[in-house]
Tab-separated table of C-alpha atoms and ligand atoms in Angstrom:
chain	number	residue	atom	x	y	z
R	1	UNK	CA	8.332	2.150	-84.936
R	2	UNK	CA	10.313	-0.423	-87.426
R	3	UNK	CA	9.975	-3.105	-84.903
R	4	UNK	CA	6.652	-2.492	-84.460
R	5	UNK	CA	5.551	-2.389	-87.817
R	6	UNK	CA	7.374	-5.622	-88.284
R	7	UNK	CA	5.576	-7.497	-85.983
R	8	UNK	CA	2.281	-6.198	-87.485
R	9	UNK	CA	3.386	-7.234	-90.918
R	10	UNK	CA	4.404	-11.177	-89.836
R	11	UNK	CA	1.288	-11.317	-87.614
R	12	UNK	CA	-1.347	-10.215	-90.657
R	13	UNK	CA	1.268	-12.303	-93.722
R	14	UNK	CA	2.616	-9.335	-95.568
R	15	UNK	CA	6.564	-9.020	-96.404
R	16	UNK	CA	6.057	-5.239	-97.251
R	17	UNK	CA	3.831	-2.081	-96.852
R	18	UNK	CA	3.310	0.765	-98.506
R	19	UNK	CA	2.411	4.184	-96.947
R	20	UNK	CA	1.244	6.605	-98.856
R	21	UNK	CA	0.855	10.298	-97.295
R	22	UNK	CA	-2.164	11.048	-99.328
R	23	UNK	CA	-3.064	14.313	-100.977
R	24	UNK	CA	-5.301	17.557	-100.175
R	25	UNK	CA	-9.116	17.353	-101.953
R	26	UNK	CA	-10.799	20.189	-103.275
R	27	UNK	CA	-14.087	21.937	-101.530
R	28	UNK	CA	-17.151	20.646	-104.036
R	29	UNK	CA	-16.762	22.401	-107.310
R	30	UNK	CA	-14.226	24.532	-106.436
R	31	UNK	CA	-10.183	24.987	-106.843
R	32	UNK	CA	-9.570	25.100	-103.279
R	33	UNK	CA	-8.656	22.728	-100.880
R	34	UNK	CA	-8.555	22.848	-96.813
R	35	UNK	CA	-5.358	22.330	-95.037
R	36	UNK	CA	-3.701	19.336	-95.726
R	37	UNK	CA	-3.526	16.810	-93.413
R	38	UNK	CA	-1.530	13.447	-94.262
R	39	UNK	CA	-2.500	10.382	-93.714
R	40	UNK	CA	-1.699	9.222	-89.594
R	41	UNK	CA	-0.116	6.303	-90.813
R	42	UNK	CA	1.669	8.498	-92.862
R	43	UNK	CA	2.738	11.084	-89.830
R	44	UNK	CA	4.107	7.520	-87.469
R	45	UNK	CA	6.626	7.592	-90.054
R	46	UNK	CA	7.729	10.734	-91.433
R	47	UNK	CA	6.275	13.735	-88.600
R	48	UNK	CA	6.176	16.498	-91.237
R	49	UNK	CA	2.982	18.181	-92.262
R	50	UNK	CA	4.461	19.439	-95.905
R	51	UNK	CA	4.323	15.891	-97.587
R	52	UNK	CA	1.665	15.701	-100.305
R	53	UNK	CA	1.667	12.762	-102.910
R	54	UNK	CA	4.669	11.353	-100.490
R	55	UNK	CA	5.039	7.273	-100.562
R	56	UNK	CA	6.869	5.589	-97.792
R	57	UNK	CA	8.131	1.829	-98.519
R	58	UNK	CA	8.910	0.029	-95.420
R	59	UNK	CA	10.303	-3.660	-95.535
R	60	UNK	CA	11.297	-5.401	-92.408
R	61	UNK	CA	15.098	-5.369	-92.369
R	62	UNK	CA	16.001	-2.732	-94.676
R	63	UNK	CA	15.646	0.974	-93.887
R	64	UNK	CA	12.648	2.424	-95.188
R	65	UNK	CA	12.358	3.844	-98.625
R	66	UNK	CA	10.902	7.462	-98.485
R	67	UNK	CA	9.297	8.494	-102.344
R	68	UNK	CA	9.061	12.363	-101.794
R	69	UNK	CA	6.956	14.360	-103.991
R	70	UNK	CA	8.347	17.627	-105.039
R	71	UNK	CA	6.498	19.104	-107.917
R	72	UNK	CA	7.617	22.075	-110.025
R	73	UNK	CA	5.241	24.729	-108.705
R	74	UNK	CA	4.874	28.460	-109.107
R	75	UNK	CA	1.966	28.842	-107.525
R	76	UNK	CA	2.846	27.121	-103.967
R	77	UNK	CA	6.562	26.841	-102.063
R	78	UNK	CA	6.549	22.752	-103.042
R	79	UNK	CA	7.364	20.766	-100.406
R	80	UNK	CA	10.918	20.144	-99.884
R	81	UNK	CA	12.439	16.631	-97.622
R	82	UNK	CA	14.399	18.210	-94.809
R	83	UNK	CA	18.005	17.302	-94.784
R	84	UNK	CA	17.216	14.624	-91.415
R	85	UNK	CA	15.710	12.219	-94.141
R	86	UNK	CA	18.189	11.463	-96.276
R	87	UNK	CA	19.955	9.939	-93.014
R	88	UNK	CA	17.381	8.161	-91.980
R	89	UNK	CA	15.566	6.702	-95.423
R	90	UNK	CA	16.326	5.904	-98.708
R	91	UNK	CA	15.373	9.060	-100.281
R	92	UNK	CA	14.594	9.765	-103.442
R	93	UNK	CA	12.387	13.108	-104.796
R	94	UNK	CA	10.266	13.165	-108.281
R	95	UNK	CA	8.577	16.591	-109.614
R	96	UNK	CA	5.867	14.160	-111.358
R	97	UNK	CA	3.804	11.862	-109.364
R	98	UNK	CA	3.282	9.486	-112.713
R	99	UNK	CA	7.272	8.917	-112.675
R	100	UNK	CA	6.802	8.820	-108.337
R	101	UNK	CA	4.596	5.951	-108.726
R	102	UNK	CA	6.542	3.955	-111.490
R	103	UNK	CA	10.007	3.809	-109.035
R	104	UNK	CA	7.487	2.223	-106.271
R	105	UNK	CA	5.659	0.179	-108.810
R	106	UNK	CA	9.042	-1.656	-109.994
R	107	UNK	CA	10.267	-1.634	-106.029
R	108	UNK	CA	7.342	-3.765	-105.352
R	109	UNK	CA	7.970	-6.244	-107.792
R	110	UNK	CA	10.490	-7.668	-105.576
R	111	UNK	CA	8.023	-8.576	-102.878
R	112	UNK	CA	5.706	-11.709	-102.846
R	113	UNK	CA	2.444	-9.567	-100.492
R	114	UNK	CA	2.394	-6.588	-100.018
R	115	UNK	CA	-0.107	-4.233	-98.089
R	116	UNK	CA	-1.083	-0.348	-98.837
R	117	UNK	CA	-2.235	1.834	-95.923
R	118	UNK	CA	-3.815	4.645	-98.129
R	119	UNK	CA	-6.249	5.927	-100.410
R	120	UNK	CA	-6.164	4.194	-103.971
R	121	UNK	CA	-3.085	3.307	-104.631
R	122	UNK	CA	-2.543	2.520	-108.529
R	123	UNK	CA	-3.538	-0.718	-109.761
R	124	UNK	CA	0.048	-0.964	-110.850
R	125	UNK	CA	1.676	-1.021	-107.259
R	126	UNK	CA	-0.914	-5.019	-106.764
R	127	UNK	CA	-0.966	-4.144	-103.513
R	128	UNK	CA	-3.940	-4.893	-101.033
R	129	UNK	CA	-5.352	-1.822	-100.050
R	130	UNK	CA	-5.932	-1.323	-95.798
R	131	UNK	CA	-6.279	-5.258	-95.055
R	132	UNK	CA	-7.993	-5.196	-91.748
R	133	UNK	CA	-6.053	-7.471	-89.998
R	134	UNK	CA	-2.626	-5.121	-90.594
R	135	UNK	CA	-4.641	-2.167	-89.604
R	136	UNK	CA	-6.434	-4.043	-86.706
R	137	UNK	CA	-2.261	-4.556	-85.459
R	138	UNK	CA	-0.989	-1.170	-86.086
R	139	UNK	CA	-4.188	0.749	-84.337
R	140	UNK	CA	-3.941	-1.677	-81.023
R	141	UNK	CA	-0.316	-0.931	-81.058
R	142	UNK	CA	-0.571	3.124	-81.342
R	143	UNK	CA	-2.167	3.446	-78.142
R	144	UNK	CA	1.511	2.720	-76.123
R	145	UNK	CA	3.863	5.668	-77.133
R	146	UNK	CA	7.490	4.818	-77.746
R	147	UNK	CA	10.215	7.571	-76.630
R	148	UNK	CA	9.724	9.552	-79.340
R	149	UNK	CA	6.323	9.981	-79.207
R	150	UNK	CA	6.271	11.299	-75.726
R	151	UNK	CA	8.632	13.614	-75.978
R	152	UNK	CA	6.838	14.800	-79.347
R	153	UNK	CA	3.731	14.718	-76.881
R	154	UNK	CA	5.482	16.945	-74.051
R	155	UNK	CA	6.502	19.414	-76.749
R	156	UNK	CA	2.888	19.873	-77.820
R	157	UNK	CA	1.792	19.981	-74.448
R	158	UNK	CA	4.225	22.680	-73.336
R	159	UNK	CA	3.362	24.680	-76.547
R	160	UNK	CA	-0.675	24.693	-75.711
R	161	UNK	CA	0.023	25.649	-71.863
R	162	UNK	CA	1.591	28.658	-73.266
R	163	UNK	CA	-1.791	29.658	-75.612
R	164	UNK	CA	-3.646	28.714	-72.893
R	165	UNK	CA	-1.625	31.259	-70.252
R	166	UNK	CA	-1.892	34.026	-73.640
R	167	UNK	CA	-5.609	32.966	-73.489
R	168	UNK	CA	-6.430	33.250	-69.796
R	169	UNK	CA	-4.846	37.143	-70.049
R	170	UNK	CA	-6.685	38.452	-72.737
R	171	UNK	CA	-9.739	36.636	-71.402
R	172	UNK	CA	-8.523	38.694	-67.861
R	173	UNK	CA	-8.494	41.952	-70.503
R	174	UNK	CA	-12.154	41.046	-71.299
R	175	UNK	CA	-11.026	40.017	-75.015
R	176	UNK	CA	-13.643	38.805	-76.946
R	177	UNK	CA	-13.897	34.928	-78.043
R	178	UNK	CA	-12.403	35.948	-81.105
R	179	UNK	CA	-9.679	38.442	-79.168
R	180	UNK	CA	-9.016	35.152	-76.848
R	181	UNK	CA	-8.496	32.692	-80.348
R	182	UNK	CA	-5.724	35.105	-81.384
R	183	UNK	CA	-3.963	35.486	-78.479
R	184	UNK	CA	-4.225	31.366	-77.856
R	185	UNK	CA	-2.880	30.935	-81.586
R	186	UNK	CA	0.046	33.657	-80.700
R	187	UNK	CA	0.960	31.982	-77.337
R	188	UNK	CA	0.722	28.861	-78.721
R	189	UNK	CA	3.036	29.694	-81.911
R	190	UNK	CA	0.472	28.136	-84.123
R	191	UNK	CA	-1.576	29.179	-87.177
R	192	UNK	CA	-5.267	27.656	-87.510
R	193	UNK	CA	-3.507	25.334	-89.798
R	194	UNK	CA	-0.684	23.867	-87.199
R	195	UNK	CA	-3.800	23.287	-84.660
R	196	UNK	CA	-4.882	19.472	-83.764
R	197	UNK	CA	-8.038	20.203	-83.807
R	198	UNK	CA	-10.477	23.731	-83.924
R	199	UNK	CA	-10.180	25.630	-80.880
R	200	UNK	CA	-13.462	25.806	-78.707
R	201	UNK	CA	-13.521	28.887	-76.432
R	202	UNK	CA	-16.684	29.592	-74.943
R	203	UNK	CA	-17.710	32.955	-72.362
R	204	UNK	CA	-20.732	32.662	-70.447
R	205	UNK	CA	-23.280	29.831	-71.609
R	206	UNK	CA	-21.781	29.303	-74.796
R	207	UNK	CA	-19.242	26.688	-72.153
R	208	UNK	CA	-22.109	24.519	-72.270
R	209	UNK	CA	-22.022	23.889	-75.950
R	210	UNK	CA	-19.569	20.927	-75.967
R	211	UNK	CA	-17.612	21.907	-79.258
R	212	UNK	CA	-18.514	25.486	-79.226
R	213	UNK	CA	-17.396	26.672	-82.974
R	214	UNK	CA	-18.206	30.337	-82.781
R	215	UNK	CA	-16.396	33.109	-82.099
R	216	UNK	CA	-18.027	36.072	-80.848
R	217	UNK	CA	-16.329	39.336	-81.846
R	218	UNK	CA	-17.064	41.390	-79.425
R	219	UNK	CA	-17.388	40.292	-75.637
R	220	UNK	CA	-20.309	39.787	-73.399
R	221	UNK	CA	-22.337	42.374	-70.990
R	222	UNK	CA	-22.065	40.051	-68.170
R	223	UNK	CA	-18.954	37.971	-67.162
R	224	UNK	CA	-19.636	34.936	-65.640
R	225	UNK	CA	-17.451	32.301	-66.658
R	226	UNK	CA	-14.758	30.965	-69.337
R	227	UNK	CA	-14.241	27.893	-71.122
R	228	UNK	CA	-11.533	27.097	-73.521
R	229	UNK	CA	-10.524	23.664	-75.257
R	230	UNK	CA	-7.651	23.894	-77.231
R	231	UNK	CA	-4.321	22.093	-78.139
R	232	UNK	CA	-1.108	22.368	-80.320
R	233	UNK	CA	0.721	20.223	-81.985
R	234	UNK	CA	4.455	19.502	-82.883
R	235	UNK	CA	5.818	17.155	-85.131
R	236	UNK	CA	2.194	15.849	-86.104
R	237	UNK	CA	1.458	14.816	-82.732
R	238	UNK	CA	-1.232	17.258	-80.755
R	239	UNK	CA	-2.060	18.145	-77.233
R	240	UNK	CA	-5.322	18.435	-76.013
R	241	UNK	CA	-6.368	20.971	-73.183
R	242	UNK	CA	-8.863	22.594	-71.217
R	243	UNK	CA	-9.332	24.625	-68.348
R	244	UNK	CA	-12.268	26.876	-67.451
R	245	UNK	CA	-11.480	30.511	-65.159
R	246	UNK	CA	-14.850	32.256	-63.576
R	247	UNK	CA	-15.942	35.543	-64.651
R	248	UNK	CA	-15.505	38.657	-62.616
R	249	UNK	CA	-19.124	38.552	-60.947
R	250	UNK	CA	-19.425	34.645	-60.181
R	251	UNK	CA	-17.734	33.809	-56.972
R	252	UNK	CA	-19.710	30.473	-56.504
R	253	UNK	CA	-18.543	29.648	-60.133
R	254	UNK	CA	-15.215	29.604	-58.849
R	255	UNK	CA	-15.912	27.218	-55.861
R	256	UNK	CA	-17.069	24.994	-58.346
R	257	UNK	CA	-14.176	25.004	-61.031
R	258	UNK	CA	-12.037	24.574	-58.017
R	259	UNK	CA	-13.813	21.660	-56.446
R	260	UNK	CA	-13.991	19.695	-60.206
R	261	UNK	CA	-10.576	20.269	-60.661
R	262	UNK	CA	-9.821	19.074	-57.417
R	263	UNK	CA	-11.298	15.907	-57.647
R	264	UNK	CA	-9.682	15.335	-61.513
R	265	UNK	CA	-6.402	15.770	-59.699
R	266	UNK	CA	-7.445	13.012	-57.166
R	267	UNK	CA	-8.843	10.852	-59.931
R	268	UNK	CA	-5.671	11.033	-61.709
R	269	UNK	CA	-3.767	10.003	-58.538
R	270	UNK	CA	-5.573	6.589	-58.475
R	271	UNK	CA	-4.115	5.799	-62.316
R	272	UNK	CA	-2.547	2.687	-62.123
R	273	UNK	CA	-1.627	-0.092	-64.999
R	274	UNK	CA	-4.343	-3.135	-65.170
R	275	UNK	CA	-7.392	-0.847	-64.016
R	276	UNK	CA	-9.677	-0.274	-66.489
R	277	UNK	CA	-10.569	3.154	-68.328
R	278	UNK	CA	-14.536	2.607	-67.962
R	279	UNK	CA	-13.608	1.983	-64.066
R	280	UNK	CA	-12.066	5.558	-64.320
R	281	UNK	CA	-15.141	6.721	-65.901
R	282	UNK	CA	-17.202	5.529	-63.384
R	283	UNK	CA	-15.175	6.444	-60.670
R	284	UNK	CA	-15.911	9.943	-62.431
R	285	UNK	CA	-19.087	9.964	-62.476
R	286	UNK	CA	-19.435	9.091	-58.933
R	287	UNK	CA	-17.376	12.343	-57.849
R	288	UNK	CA	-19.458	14.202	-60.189
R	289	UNK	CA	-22.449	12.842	-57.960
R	290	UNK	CA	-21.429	14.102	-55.100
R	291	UNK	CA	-20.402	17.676	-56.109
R	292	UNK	CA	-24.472	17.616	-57.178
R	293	UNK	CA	-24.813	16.972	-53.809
R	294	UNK	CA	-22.709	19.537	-52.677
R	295	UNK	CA	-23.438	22.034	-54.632
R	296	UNK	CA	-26.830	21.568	-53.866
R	297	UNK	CA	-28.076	20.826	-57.445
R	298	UNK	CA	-30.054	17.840	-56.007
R	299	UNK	CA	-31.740	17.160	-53.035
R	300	UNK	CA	-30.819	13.605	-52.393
R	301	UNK	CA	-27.156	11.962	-51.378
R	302	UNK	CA	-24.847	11.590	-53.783
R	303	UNK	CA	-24.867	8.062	-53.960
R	304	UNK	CA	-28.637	8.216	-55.125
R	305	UNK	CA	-27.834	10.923	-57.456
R	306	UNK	CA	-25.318	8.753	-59.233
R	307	UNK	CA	-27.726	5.550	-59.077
R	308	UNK	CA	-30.431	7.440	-60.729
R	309	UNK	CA	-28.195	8.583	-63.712
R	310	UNK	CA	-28.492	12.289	-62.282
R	311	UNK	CA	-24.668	13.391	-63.322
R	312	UNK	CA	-25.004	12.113	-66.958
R	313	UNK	CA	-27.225	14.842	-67.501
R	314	UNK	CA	-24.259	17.161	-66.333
R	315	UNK	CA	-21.744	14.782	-67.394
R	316	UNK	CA	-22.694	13.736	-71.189
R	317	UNK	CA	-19.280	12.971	-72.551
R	318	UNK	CA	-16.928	10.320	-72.068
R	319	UNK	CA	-14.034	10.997	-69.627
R	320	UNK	CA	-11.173	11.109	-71.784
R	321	UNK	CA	-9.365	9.456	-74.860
R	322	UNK	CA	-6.395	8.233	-76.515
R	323	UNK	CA	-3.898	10.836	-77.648
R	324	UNK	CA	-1.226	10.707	-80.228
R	325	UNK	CA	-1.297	11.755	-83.629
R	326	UNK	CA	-4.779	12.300	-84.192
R	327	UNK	CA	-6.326	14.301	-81.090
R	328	UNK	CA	-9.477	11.318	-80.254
R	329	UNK	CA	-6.353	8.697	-81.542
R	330	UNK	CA	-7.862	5.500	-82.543
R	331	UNK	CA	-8.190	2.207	-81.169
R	332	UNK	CA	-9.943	3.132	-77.692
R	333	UNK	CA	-12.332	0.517	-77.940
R	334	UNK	CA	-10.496	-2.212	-78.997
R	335	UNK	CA	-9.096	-4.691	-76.922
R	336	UNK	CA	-7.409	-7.065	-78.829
R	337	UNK	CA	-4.613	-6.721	-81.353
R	338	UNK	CA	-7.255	-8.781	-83.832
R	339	UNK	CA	-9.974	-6.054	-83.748
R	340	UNK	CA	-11.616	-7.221	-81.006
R	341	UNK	CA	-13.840	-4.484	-79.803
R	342	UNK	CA	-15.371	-3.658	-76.325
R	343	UNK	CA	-17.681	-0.586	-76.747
R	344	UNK	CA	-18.803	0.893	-73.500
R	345	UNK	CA	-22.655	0.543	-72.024
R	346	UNK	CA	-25.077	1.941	-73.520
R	347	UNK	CA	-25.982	4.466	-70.811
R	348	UNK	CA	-21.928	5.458	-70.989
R	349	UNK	CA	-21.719	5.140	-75.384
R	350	UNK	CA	-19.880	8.139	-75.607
R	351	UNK	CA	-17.040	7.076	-73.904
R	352	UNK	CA	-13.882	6.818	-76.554
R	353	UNK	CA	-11.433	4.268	-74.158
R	354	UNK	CA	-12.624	0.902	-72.725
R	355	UNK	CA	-8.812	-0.076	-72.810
R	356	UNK	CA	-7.042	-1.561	-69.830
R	357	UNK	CA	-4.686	1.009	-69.013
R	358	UNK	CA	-1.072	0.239	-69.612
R	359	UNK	CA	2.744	1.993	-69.213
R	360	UNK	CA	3.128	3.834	-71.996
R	361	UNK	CA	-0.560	5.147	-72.949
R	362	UNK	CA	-1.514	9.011	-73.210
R	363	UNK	CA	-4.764	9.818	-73.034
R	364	UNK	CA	-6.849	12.826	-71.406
R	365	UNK	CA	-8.752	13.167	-68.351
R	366	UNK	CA	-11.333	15.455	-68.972
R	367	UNK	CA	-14.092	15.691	-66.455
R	368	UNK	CA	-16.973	18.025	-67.003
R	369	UNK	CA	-19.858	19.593	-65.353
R	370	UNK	CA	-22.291	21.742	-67.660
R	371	UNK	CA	-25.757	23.505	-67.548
R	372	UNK	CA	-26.934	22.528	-71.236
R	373	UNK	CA	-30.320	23.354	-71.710
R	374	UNK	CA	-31.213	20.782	-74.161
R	375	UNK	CA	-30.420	18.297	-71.700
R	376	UNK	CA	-31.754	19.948	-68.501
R	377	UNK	CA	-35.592	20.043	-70.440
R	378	UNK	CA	-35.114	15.961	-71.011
R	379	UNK	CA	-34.429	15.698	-67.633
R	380	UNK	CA	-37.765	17.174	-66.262
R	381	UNK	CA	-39.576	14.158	-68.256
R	382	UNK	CA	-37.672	11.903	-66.325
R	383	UNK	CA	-38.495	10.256	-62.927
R	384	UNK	CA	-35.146	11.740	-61.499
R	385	UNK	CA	-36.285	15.661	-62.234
R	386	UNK	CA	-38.160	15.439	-58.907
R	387	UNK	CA	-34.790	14.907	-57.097
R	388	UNK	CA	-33.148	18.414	-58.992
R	389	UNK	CA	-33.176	21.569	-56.987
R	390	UNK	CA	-34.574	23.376	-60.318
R	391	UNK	CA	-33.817	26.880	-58.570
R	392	UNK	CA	-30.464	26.369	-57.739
R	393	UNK	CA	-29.632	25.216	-61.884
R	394	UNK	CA	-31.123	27.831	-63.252
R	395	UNK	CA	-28.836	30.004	-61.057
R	396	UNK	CA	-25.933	28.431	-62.696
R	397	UNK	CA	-27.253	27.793	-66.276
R	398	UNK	CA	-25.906	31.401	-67.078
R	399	UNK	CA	-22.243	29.725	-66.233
R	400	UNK	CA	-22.323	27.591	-68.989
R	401	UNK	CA	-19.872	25.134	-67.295
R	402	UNK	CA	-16.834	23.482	-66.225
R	403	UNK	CA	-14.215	21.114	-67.603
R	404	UNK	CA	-10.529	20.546	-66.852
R	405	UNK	CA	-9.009	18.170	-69.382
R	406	UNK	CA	-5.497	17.103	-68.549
R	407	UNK	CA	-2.791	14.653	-70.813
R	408	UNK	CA	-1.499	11.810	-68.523
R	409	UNK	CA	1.115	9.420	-69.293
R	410	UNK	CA	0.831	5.970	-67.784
R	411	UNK	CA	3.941	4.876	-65.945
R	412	UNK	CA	4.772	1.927	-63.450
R	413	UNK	CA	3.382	3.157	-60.564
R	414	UNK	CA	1.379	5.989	-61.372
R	415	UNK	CA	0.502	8.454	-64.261
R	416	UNK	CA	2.567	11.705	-64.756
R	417	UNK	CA	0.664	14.532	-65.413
R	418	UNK	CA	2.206	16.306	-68.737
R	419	UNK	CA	-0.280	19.285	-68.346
R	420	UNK	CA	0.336	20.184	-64.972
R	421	UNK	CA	4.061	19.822	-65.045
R	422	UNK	CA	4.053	22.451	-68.384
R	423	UNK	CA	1.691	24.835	-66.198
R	424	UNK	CA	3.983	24.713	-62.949
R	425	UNK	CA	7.053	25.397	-65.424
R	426	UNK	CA	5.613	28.133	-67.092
R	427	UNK	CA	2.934	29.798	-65.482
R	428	UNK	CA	4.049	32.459	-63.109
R	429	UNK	CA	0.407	33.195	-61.181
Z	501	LIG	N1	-11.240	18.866	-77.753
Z	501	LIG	C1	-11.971	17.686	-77.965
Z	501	LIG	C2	-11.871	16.816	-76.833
Z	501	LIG	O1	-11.565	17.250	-75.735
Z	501	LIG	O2	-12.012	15.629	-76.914
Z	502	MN	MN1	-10.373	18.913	-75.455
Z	503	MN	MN1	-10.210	15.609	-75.217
């Protein structure tokens, strides 16, 4: 990460940075804040979550200088530096933030530029607050994990295979949504807090709503089909999961499911370095085509379904993503370490990654295949309704619908597959 940053710094002209973890911000007029999260920047460095009003200092050369905030505080347990800091940074701990930012102010003074990745910093600090062309450097660079980060990575992932095997039973117990969330956040040794990002679990129809937010307490008359999205984290760094079981009175459901996840394991088999993640996309979308076709959801080939836009419709979300600290992690569009961006078409804009792929990068393959109603009643204005077997979707709207979202890491010749390798060590079924 030091060698990184330093190359960041020369590129952009700065001899110094300043990383400040940021602090939590009250709900409108209230006294009450949601869960902290630092700043990602913040996390790259120091992978704790318990770090508010915490300054990092990090000159090329030196070890970096770690300003830990440790108020006097009745009302909370204040946050504390674990002992593995004081080995690795120049640590020093203030209960007031006023003295905090006085011991950075006069470290600065020894540096000619300096840059600040953070929200207002003092005016005393004279720092340049997120220069774009540092920020630009350090987002291009995120996307390629070093060692650390992919074992932080595998951790996460093994910790949100186990919620999702706790999830899958009391989903097999006919558990409510809500019954399902707790036993996820119990496998997964999490509380909502530790999660990367809110947990979308979805019976019946409600698998259709992309980012389903509900949780129904108690659980549904009929049982068609299951859907749940959700990841842990460890160390700051979050997996992100999804896999989708059919309900006890949908056999064809399960025909499906197996047929998408089937062709997301042969998609991920083609993952080499140099291809490009929109030609993954694509290649997607065509496979989605022709499970329309088999499925019988449209009357023509596949081919023509996928050349008249058919499996958007059923496909409306990008393939996959970055993943690192931050669960969509930034810098999928950008293709140069500048800022150069390349967004995707405009028929495709919610794709996240236009990236060439390359050893190192994690991101999610996440295939999908939904019945969403909004989207179904556009699609009978359009020319291409007349090629949908209407009968045969309405059969399945009541499933909701599919996705299977795996975390791959690029390697030389191939991409490993960190979610399936957690489920084949732990899952027993
Ligand atoms: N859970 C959000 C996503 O899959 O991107
Ligand atoms: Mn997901
Ligand atoms: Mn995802």
């Amino acid at each position: 990460m030091a060698s990184r940053w330093a190359e960041a710094l020369e590129a952009s002209g700065f001899d110094a940075v300043v990383v400040a973890a940021g602090r939590p911000r009250f709900y409108q007029f209230d006294d009450l804040a949601p869960f902290f999260r630092p700043n990602p920047h913040f996390t790259l460095w120091f992978p704790e979550k318990h770090c508010e009003g915490a300054v990092l200092l990090f000159t090329p050369g030196s070890a970096p200088a770690l300003y830990f905030h440790s108020p006097a505080d009745y009302w909370h347990q204040p946050a504390q530096a674990p002992d593995w800091a004081a080995e690795r940074f120049e640590l020093r701990s203030f209960e007031e933030t006023e003295d905090l930012e006085i011991a950075v102010a006069k470290a600065l003074r020894a540096h000619r530029r300096v840059a600040c990745i953070g929200e207002d910093p003092p005016e005393s600090w004279a720092v340049e607050a997120n220069p774009a062309p540092l920020i630009h450097r350090l987002h291009y660079q995120r996307a390629c994990k070093t060692g650390f980060e992919i074992a932080c990575l595998e951790q996460a992932t093994e910790n949100g295979v186990k919620g999702h095997i706790a999830a899958r039973e009391a989903y097999r117990a006919n558990g409510s949504e809500f019954d399902i969330l707790r036993a996820f956040l119990a496998g997964s040794g999490q509380t909502e807090a530790d999660l990367p990002y809110p947990c979308i679990i979805g019976r019946n129809e409600h698998a259709a709503v992309l980012h389903y937010q509900h949780y129904d307490r108690t659980p549904p008359a009929d049982d068609h089909g299951f859907l749940i999205d959700a990841g842990a984290s460890h160390l700051g760094y979050g997996s992100d999961i999804s896999r989708t079981w059919p309900g006890g009175d949908a056999a064809a459901f399960a025909e499906l499911i197996a047929a998408l996840d089937e062709q997301q394991r042969a998609l991920i088999e083609t993952i080499r370095p140099g291809l490009n993640y929109l030609d993954l996309h694509l290649a997607m979308h065509r496979r989605i085509a022709e499970l329309l076709n088999r499925f019988e959801l449209v009357r023509c080939s596949g081919d023509a379904a996928y050349e008249l836009g058919l499996s958007r419709t059923f496909m409306p979300h990008g393939l996959g993503h970055l993943l690192g600290v931050q669960t969509h992690d930034v810098g999928g569009w950008q293709t140069t370490p500048e800022g150069g961006e390349t967004p995707p078409p405009d028929a495709h804009a919610t794709l996240r990654l236009t990236r060439t792929i390359g050893v190192g990068m994690v991101f999610t393959i996440e295939p999908g295949l939904y019945f969403i109603p909004m989207l179904l009643s556009r699609l009978r204005q359009e020319a291409g309704a007349r090629e949908v077997n209407w009968p045969q979707v309405e059969t399945m709207t009541p499933w909701g619908g599919v996705r299977i979202e795996d975390n791959v890491l690029v390697m030389e010749g191939g991409a490993r597959n960190l979610t399936r390798e957690a489920f084949a060590a732990l899952d027993s079924t």
